[in-house]
Amino acid sequence: MTRQFFFILLFSILISLGIGVGIGGRLVPQEGMPIRVVANYLHAVLQADRTFYTQHVVERMEDMLIVTATENWREERTLPLPAQFFKEASRGLQVAGKPFRYRLMGLWPLNPENAPHNDRERKALEQVVKYGEVTEQEIQIDNQSYYQAIFPDRAVSRACVNCHNAHKKSPKRDFKLNDVMGGLEILIPLN
């Protein structure tokens, strides 16, 4: 390495460092993370866990004829259906007193508990199903403000489609893979 090259390199490093410090010193520190980013992170984790359970546990066990997933999994000693797995995980989180909540919602739910709770939720869910995009709004529950995000809940496996299309209580029987079957609601308190 020549002396000239060394000095040019050193000079470039010092200039870059000076510019970086100058710009960094003027940046305003931010408090917290934007709530939409938090909801996106939560959704990504929840969706990854549920998809993994559906595709690599339920489908694999059923394909190998080891055990099936059924609605009455406790009594029949089978695997919980993916929606039940999801609901039980959410229930466990609520018991632990964590600040956020989540649940599945549907316009054609097999379980009435998964129906929208009011007209505002129904309208938001209709938008999610129609356009396949997230809806978000601020809502009030028991005098508490929440950020509500409803993400599209797609049929990620044949187990989802087969269960909903064949279920005796199903009001809709023409789901296909990747259809938006409903929504995944995430509620995050705003204070």
Phi, psi and omega in degrees: 000129181280159179298319181297315179298317180300315180293322177296316179297313179299316179299316180297318179297315181295319178297313180299317179297316179298317178296316180299316179295318180298314179291314181299325180291337180268350180289138178275125178296139180257144176263124175071187183243144178304139186298327178296324178294317178300313179298319178298318178296313179300315180300316181300317180292313181299315182293320179296316179297314182294317179296318178299312180302314182297310188278324188253352174247295185300303183297319181295315180296320179292319178298325181273001180058034180273308180201155178249170174255131181223164178296321183262051187298328180292311182290320186271356180055048177245185175281147172291147172299155181306320179294324178289320176303314181297314181295317180295321177297319178296317180299318179297324178293319180293322178296325180286358176075025179288151189284348181243161180230158173209156178196162173272145177229148178212149173279341179231058188288144172283327178253121181304335178297340182268004177284155174302145183278341182201178182296323180298315178294320180298314180297318179296317180293322176300321178295318179298314181293318183292315187255348180067028181235159181291140168247150179215146179196165174264134180228165177245131173226119180050050179062022177243133178275134178230148166271125179246125173239132176243114181264148176298135177252105185267153174286102185270350181210166178293334178298320179296309183298311183299316181297309183292321181288330185262347185296137183295334180265004186287123176279351180224128186232026182234032178290147175233162177307139179073001173295148172280112184269343182172215182222156173249110182269133174237128178245127179234124179298143183267358176225000000 
